[in-house]
Amino acid sequence: MAIAAQAAALMYSRQESEYFTAKRKAARAFGVNPRSHPKDLPSNKEVQDRLRAYAQLMEGPARTEVLRDMRLEALVWMHRLMRFKPHLIGSVLTGHVRKGSDIDLHVFANSIESITLLLDEEQATYTVERKQVIKHHQTRIYRHVHLEGAGGWPIELTVYRADECNYSFQSSITGKTIERADVSDVIALVEREHPDASPTHNAQEAADETATQVDVAFMYRLLLEPLAGVAQSKTHHPEGNALYHSLQVFCHAIHAAPYDHELVAAALLHDVGKAIDPADHVNAGLEALDGIISNRTHWLIAHHMDAHKLKAGTLGHRATQRLRQHENFDDLMQLQTHDQAGRQRGVAVPTIEEALNALMAMG
């Protein structure tokens, strides 16, 4: 259809960015009323197909090299954002890139700040966009982070809630479920379609090594530093800010159990969520620490507030029974003791760097 071809040309030249407006403008060029019945205009899918063909005609073989490089750039950022379960979507995944295409990633986090903190440490240049969309009479705020990759391609992170990771998203173009790929899927795709692309040889091994060599101390420091700006209730925390408290708790724990790396880690990190979401600091902290702490440390942090309630006699009977039956119950109550003790004014504490060096030396 001529209207579809004209709309595709408008979008390729970046005169229009939306299918709807491109089709209406193209319709006017052919004397068709753009407000006529939708069946008289091409579908988004028809325009998309013409756009792909147009891109191939205009860009030729060089398009394959660009696609390869964009996929490799996507992998770099997916590894950096591993904690947020990134998925590649869109033209870089399907192979239908064109001039001006961006790299689209879905990431999952309850707090966008946990993502921007990481980007700040990476010294990335980015902007945050919050877009309000009304669909089916329901209003939803979509959160996007726009940054630029090393190759100059724009990268768009669409941020969804952590519990939406397994949700099937629908395409506004085709109405079908959006195709997406995690890190291992993209590695397999690159090895299959771009076998000569360095560094994709032994890419799975490289990805595994990247995952296991995450700079844990770097991530811990990233989460601890903002606690210096978190003031606390003088009633419950007369000692001052959340960082000073955390370092006190760390000191008590490492003195009592210098052999127990997981318990000491829980002591140092139990309140990191207070700088992310003070209203739900336990879950916010666990989300930020996902993938870089052990299951035991995770459990201790997850239940440290329950331990306080148990000690105060305000925890329900069933919850109390569940805690008491857990194999790490005694360690949890030890953490509670350290947490309570770490509320003194004027005591000496190590720096973050000193605390992390001591923790990492424990193995």
Short mmCIF file of C-alpha atoms in Angstrom, two decimals:
data_model
loop_
_atom_site.label_atom_id
_atom_site.label_comp_id
_atom_site.label_asym_id
_atom_site.label_seq_id
_atom_site.Cartn_x
_atom_site.Cartn_y
_atom_site.Cartn_z
CA MET A 1 0.00 0.00 0.00
CA ALA A 2 1.34 3.42 -0.94
CA ILE A 3 0.25 5.01 2.34
CA ALA A 4 2.24 2.40 4.31
CA ALA A 5 5.35 3.06 2.18
CA GLN A 6 5.03 6.82 2.62
CA ALA A 7 4.50 6.47 6.38
CA ALA A 8 7.59 4.23 6.58
CA ALA A 9 9.65 6.82 4.70
CA LEU A 10 8.49 9.54 7.10
CA MET A 11 9.51 7.44 10.09
CA TYR A 12 12.85 6.42 8.57
CA SER A 13 13.76 10.05 7.94
CA ARG A 14 12.68 10.88 11.52
CA GLN A 15 10.10 13.37 10.32
CA GLU A 16 7.64 11.38 12.41
CA SER A 17 8.29 9.10 15.37
CA GLU A 18 4.81 7.63 15.97
CA TYR A 19 2.96 5.22 13.70
CA PHE A 20 -0.33 7.01 14.25
CA THR A 21 0.89 10.44 13.14
CA ALA A 22 2.99 9.03 10.28
CA LYS A 23 -0.05 7.20 8.84
CA ARG A 24 -2.26 10.28 9.09
CA LYS A 25 0.34 12.49 7.41
CA ALA A 26 0.89 9.92 4.64
CA ALA A 27 -2.86 9.60 4.12
CA ARG A 28 -3.19 13.34 3.53
CA ALA A 29 -0.44 13.15 0.89
CA PHE A 30 -2.58 10.68 -1.08
CA GLY A 31 -5.83 12.58 -0.62
CA VAL A 32 -7.23 10.15 1.94
CA ASN A 33 -9.09 11.57 4.92
CA PRO A 34 -6.80 10.73 7.87
CA ARG A 35 -9.84 10.59 10.15
CA SER A 36 -11.50 7.90 8.06
CA HIS A 37 -12.19 4.40 9.38
CA PRO A 38 -9.01 2.60 10.58
CA LYS A 39 -9.56 -0.13 7.99
CA ASP A 40 -8.89 2.46 5.29
CA LEU A 41 -5.40 3.03 6.69
CA PRO A 42 -2.53 0.52 6.92
CA SER A 43 -1.93 -1.29 10.19
CA ASN A 44 1.09 -0.53 12.34
CA LYS A 45 2.46 -3.92 11.35
CA GLU A 46 2.25 -3.06 7.63
CA VAL A 47 4.14 0.18 8.20
CA GLN A 48 6.71 -1.63 10.33
CA ASP A 49 7.35 -4.18 7.55
CA ARG A 50 7.81 -1.41 4.98
CA LEU A 51 10.12 0.42 7.39
CA ARG A 52 12.34 -2.64 7.75
CA ALA A 53 12.53 -3.10 3.98
CA TYR A 54 13.32 0.60 3.51
CA ALA A 55 16.11 0.44 6.08
CA GLN A 56 17.67 -2.56 4.36
CA LEU A 57 17.52 -0.81 0.99
CA MET A 58 19.07 2.41 2.28
CA GLU A 59 21.75 0.96 4.57
CA GLY A 60 22.70 -2.33 2.92
CA PRO A 61 25.41 -4.64 4.42
CA ALA A 62 26.64 -2.00 6.89
CA ARG A 63 23.38 -2.52 8.75
CA THR A 64 24.53 -6.02 9.80
CA GLU A 65 27.70 -4.61 11.37
CA VAL A 66 25.71 -1.96 13.24
CA LEU A 67 23.31 -4.61 14.49
CA ARG A 68 26.21 -6.73 15.79
CA ASP A 69 27.79 -3.78 17.59
CA MET A 70 24.47 -2.72 19.11
CA ARG A 71 23.89 -6.23 20.44
CA LEU A 72 27.37 -6.26 21.99
CA GLU A 73 26.69 -2.86 23.57
CA ALA A 74 23.39 -4.20 24.91
CA LEU A 75 25.28 -7.10 26.53
CA VAL A 76 27.69 -4.71 28.26
CA TRP A 77 24.82 -2.85 29.90
CA MET A 78 22.87 -6.00 30.67
CA HIS A 79 25.87 -7.28 32.63
CA ARG A 80 26.15 -3.99 34.51
CA LEU A 81 22.44 -4.06 35.31
CA MET A 82 22.35 -7.78 36.15
CA ARG A 83 20.75 -7.18 39.57
CA PHE A 84 17.71 -5.68 37.86
CA LYS A 85 17.04 -8.74 35.64
CA PRO A 86 17.44 -6.92 32.31
CA HIS A 87 15.74 -8.11 29.13
CA LEU A 88 16.51 -6.91 25.61
CA ILE A 89 13.50 -6.06 23.45
CA GLY A 90 12.81 -4.25 20.19
CA SER A 91 14.72 -3.88 16.96
CA VAL A 92 18.15 -4.79 18.35
CA LEU A 93 16.74 -8.14 19.41
CA THR A 94 14.66 -8.82 16.28
CA GLY A 95 17.38 -7.56 13.94
CA HIS A 96 15.26 -4.83 12.36
CA VAL A 97 17.45 -1.87 13.27
CA ARG A 98 17.56 1.25 11.17
CA LYS A 99 19.36 4.57 11.28
CA GLY A 100 18.55 6.17 14.63
CA SER A 101 17.41 2.95 16.34
CA ASP A 102 18.05 2.70 20.06
CA ILE A 103 18.77 -0.16 22.44
CA ASP A 104 15.67 -0.97 24.47
CA LEU A 105 15.98 -2.79 27.78
CA HIS A 106 13.36 -3.72 30.34
CA VAL A 107 14.67 -3.62 33.92
CA PHE A 108 12.87 -4.45 37.15
CA ALA A 109 13.22 -2.52 40.40
CA ASN A 110 10.81 -1.11 42.94
CA SER A 111 12.98 1.97 43.34
CA ILE A 112 14.38 3.83 40.34
CA GLU A 113 16.96 5.31 42.71
CA SER A 114 18.63 1.91 43.05
CA ILE A 115 19.29 2.06 39.31
CA THR A 116 20.44 5.68 39.18
CA LEU A 117 22.83 5.06 42.08
CA LEU A 118 24.54 2.40 39.98
CA LEU A 119 24.60 4.68 36.92
CA ASP A 120 26.16 7.45 39.02
CA GLU A 121 28.97 5.11 40.05
CA GLU A 122 29.43 4.16 36.39
CA GLN A 123 29.67 7.91 35.67
CA ALA A 124 26.99 7.49 33.04
CA THR A 125 25.17 10.47 31.57
CA TYR A 126 21.45 9.90 31.81
CA THR A 127 18.05 11.51 32.22
CA VAL A 128 14.99 10.14 34.00
CA GLU A 129 11.57 10.46 32.41
CA ARG A 130 8.22 9.75 34.02
CA LYS A 131 5.43 9.48 31.49
CA GLN A 132 1.74 9.34 32.37
CA VAL A 133 -0.32 7.09 30.10
CA ILE A 134 -4.10 6.65 30.25
CA LYS A 135 -5.24 3.32 28.81
CA HIS A 136 -8.62 1.65 29.25
CA HIS A 137 -9.56 4.51 31.61
CA GLN A 138 -6.65 3.65 33.89
CA THR A 139 -3.71 5.95 34.56
CA ARG A 140 -0.24 4.53 34.86
CA ILE A 141 3.15 6.21 35.29
CA TYR A 142 5.89 4.68 33.15
CA ARG A 143 9.47 5.28 34.25
CA HIS A 144 12.27 5.54 31.71
CA VAL A 145 16.01 6.14 32.00
CA HIS A 146 17.73 7.45 28.86
CA LEU A 147 21.50 7.09 28.52
CA GLU A 148 24.06 6.92 25.78
CA GLY A 149 26.21 3.88 25.15
CA ALA A 150 29.87 3.84 24.21
CA GLY A 151 28.97 3.40 20.54
CA GLY A 152 26.85 6.53 20.53
CA TRP A 153 23.56 4.67 20.39
CA PRO A 154 20.83 5.84 22.73
CA ILE A 155 19.83 3.29 25.36
CA GLU A 156 16.38 3.37 26.92
CA LEU A 157 15.69 1.54 30.17
CA THR A 158 12.02 1.03 30.89
CA VAL A 159 11.70 0.43 34.62
CA TYR A 160 8.99 -1.91 35.90
CA ARG A 161 8.25 -3.15 39.39
CA ALA A 162 10.36 -6.08 40.55
CA ASP A 163 7.30 -8.37 40.74
CA GLU A 164 6.54 -7.74 37.04
CA CYS A 165 9.64 -9.56 35.83
CA ASN A 166 7.67 -12.57 34.59
CA TYR A 167 4.78 -10.53 33.18
CA SER A 168 4.03 -10.88 29.44
CA PHE A 169 4.01 -7.41 27.92
CA GLN A 170 2.03 -6.71 24.75
CA SER A 171 3.29 -4.78 21.74
CA SER A 172 1.36 -1.62 20.86
CA ILE A 173 2.25 -2.31 17.22
CA THR A 174 1.23 -5.93 16.74
CA GLY A 175 -0.92 -6.57 19.81
CA LYS A 176 1.11 -9.72 20.43
CA THR A 177 3.40 -10.59 23.34
CA ILE A 178 6.67 -8.67 23.11
CA GLU A 179 9.66 -10.84 22.26
CA ARG A 180 12.40 -10.42 24.85
CA ALA A 181 15.72 -12.00 25.79
CA ASP A 182 17.79 -12.24 28.96
CA VAL A 183 21.58 -12.17 29.05
CA SER A 184 22.07 -15.84 28.18
CA ASP A 185 19.60 -15.52 25.29
CA VAL A 186 21.45 -12.52 23.85
CA ILE A 187 24.81 -14.29 24.18
CA ALA A 188 23.41 -17.25 22.26
CA LEU A 189 21.96 -14.90 19.64
CA VAL A 190 25.29 -13.12 19.10
CA GLU A 191 27.20 -16.40 18.86
CA ARG A 192 24.66 -17.74 16.37
CA GLU A 193 24.28 -14.70 14.11
CA HIS A 194 27.65 -12.98 14.58
CA PRO A 195 30.15 -15.81 15.18
CA ASP A 196 33.13 -13.63 14.25
CA ALA A 197 32.24 -10.91 16.74
CA SER A 198 34.82 -10.52 19.50
CA PRO A 199 34.35 -10.99 22.42
CA THR A 200 31.62 -13.55 21.75
CA HIS A 201 33.98 -16.53 21.57
CA ASN A 202 33.40 -18.49 24.77
CA ALA A 203 30.84 -15.81 25.61
CA GLN A 204 28.93 -17.92 28.10
CA GLU A 205 32.10 -18.52 30.09
CA ALA A 206 32.84 -14.80 29.97
CA ALA A 207 29.33 -14.00 31.18
CA ASP A 208 29.61 -16.48 34.02
CA GLU A 209 32.94 -14.98 35.00
CA THR A 210 31.46 -11.47 34.91
CA ALA A 211 28.62 -12.59 37.16
CA THR A 212 30.93 -14.20 39.69
CA GLN A 213 33.45 -11.37 39.69
CA VAL A 214 31.02 -8.60 40.53
CA ASP A 215 32.91 -6.10 42.66
CA VAL A 216 30.99 -6.89 45.82
CA ALA A 217 32.87 -4.34 47.92
CA PHE A 218 32.07 -1.68 45.32
CA MET A 219 28.35 -2.52 45.50
CA TYR A 220 28.35 -2.55 49.30
CA ARG A 221 30.07 0.85 49.39
CA LEU A 222 27.57 2.18 46.86
CA LEU A 223 24.71 1.24 49.19
CA LEU A 224 26.36 2.25 52.46
CA GLU A 225 27.53 5.76 51.57
CA PRO A 226 24.04 7.32 51.27
CA LEU A 227 23.22 6.19 54.83
CA ALA A 228 25.32 9.10 56.11
CA GLY A 229 22.48 11.38 55.01
CA VAL A 230 19.69 9.34 56.61
CA ALA A 231 18.66 10.91 59.92
CA GLN A 232 16.88 8.62 62.37
CA SER A 233 14.40 8.94 65.20
CA LYS A 234 16.18 10.28 68.28
CA THR A 235 13.92 8.07 70.40
CA HIS A 236 15.06 4.79 68.88
CA HIS A 237 18.41 5.91 67.48
CA PRO A 238 20.01 8.57 69.70
CA GLU A 239 23.38 7.79 68.12
CA GLY A 240 22.58 9.67 64.89
CA ASN A 241 22.53 8.76 61.21
CA ALA A 242 22.01 5.29 59.77
CA LEU A 243 25.62 4.89 58.62
CA TYR A 244 27.02 5.55 62.10
CA HIS A 245 24.55 3.01 63.48
CA SER A 246 25.44 0.38 60.84
CA LEU A 247 29.15 0.71 61.52
CA GLN A 248 28.53 0.29 65.25
CA VAL A 249 26.50 -2.87 64.64
CA PHE A 250 29.28 -4.15 62.36
CA CYS A 251 31.85 -3.61 65.14
CA HIS A 252 29.79 -5.56 67.67
CA ALA A 253 29.25 -8.43 65.23
CA ILE A 254 32.84 -8.82 64.05
CA HIS A 255 34.10 -8.67 67.64
CA ALA A 256 31.65 -11.39 68.73
CA ALA A 257 31.96 -13.63 65.66
CA PRO A 258 35.13 -12.82 63.64
CA TYR A 259 34.73 -16.17 61.87
CA ASP A 260 31.15 -15.61 60.63
CA HIS A 261 31.31 -13.63 57.39
CA GLU A 262 27.57 -13.96 56.65
CA LEU A 263 26.43 -12.70 60.04
CA VAL A 264 28.90 -9.80 59.97
CA ALA A 265 27.73 -8.89 56.46
CA ALA A 266 24.13 -8.84 57.69
CA ALA A 267 25.17 -6.57 60.56
CA LEU A 268 26.85 -4.08 58.24
CA LEU A 269 24.15 -4.11 55.54
CA HIS A 270 20.89 -4.61 57.44
CA ASP A 271 19.75 -0.99 57.06
CA VAL A 272 20.96 -0.08 53.54
CA GLY A 273 17.35 0.12 52.37
CA LYS A 274 16.78 3.20 54.53
CA ALA A 275 18.49 5.35 51.89
CA ILE A 276 16.28 3.86 49.15
CA ASP A 277 12.81 3.52 50.67
CA PRO A 278 12.55 4.45 54.37
CA ALA A 279 8.93 3.25 54.43
CA ASP A 280 9.98 -0.31 53.53
CA HIS A 281 13.68 -0.40 54.16
CA VAL A 282 13.93 -4.17 54.60
CA ASN A 283 12.54 -5.10 51.17
CA ALA A 284 14.25 -2.15 49.47
CA GLY A 285 17.59 -3.25 50.90
CA LEU A 286 17.09 -6.88 49.93
CA GLU A 287 16.22 -5.89 46.38
CA ALA A 288 19.38 -3.80 46.12
CA LEU A 289 21.47 -6.65 47.54
CA ASP A 290 19.88 -9.34 45.40
CA GLY A 291 22.52 -11.59 43.87
CA ILE A 292 25.46 -10.28 45.93
CA ILE A 293 24.71 -11.73 49.38
CA SER A 294 24.28 -15.31 50.52
CA ASN A 295 20.91 -16.89 51.29
CA ARG A 296 21.75 -16.89 54.99
CA THR A 297 22.67 -13.19 55.03
CA HIS A 298 19.49 -12.49 53.07
CA TRP A 299 17.38 -14.33 55.65
CA LEU A 300 19.01 -12.54 58.58
CA ILE A 301 18.37 -9.11 57.05
CA ALA A 302 14.84 -10.09 55.99
CA HIS A 303 13.88 -10.94 59.57
CA HIS A 304 15.90 -8.51 61.66
CA MET A 305 12.81 -6.36 62.37
CA ASP A 306 10.87 -9.50 63.36
CA ALA A 307 13.61 -10.23 65.87
CA HIS A 308 13.04 -6.83 67.49
CA LYS A 309 9.30 -7.49 67.65
CA LEU A 310 9.90 -10.90 69.19
CA LYS A 311 12.18 -9.37 71.81
CA ALA A 312 9.52 -6.75 72.58
CA GLY A 313 6.78 -9.39 72.78
CA THR A 314 4.79 -7.91 69.88
CA LEU A 315 5.37 -10.61 67.27
CA GLY A 316 2.44 -12.94 66.62
CA HIS A 317 2.44 -16.53 67.85
CA ARG A 318 2.70 -18.17 64.42
CA ALA A 319 5.45 -15.85 63.23
CA THR A 320 7.33 -16.49 66.47
CA GLN A 321 7.06 -20.24 65.97
CA ARG A 322 8.32 -19.99 62.40
CA LEU A 323 11.34 -17.99 63.50
CA ARG A 324 12.17 -20.31 66.38
CA GLN A 325 12.06 -23.34 64.10
CA HIS A 326 14.50 -21.85 61.61
CA GLU A 327 18.07 -23.14 61.67
CA ASN A 328 19.46 -19.59 61.85
CA PHE A 329 17.21 -18.40 64.69
CA ASP A 330 20.02 -18.14 67.25
CA ASP A 331 22.11 -16.12 64.80
CA LEU A 332 19.14 -13.83 64.13
CA MET A 333 18.77 -13.09 67.83
CA GLN A 334 22.50 -12.45 68.01
CA LEU A 335 22.09 -9.91 65.20
CA GLN A 336 19.25 -8.33 67.15
CA THR A 337 21.55 -7.97 70.15
CA HIS A 338 24.19 -6.26 68.01
CA ASP A 339 21.57 -4.05 66.37
CA GLN A 340 20.30 -2.91 69.75
CA ALA A 341 23.81 -2.33 71.07
CA GLY A 342 24.82 -0.20 68.10
CA ARG A 343 23.01 2.89 69.32
CA GLN A 344 25.61 4.67 71.41
CA ARG A 345 26.68 8.26 71.07
CA GLY A 346 30.28 9.25 70.55
CA VAL A 347 31.84 5.80 70.13
CA ALA A 348 34.63 5.28 67.63
CA VAL A 349 33.78 3.37 64.44
CA PRO A 350 35.81 2.44 61.36
CA THR A 351 35.37 4.13 57.99
CA ILE A 352 33.34 2.36 55.32
CA GLU A 353 36.56 1.39 53.57
CA GLU A 354 38.04 -0.06 56.74
CA ALA A 355 34.88 -2.02 57.49
CA LEU A 356 34.71 -3.40 53.95
CA ASN A 357 38.39 -4.38 53.98
CA ALA A 358 37.81 -6.29 57.22
CA LEU A 359 34.69 -7.97 55.87
CA MET A 360 36.33 -8.99 52.59
CA ALA A 361 39.34 -10.37 54.49
CA MET A 362 37.00 -12.79 56.26
CA GLY A 363 36.47 -14.58 52.92
#
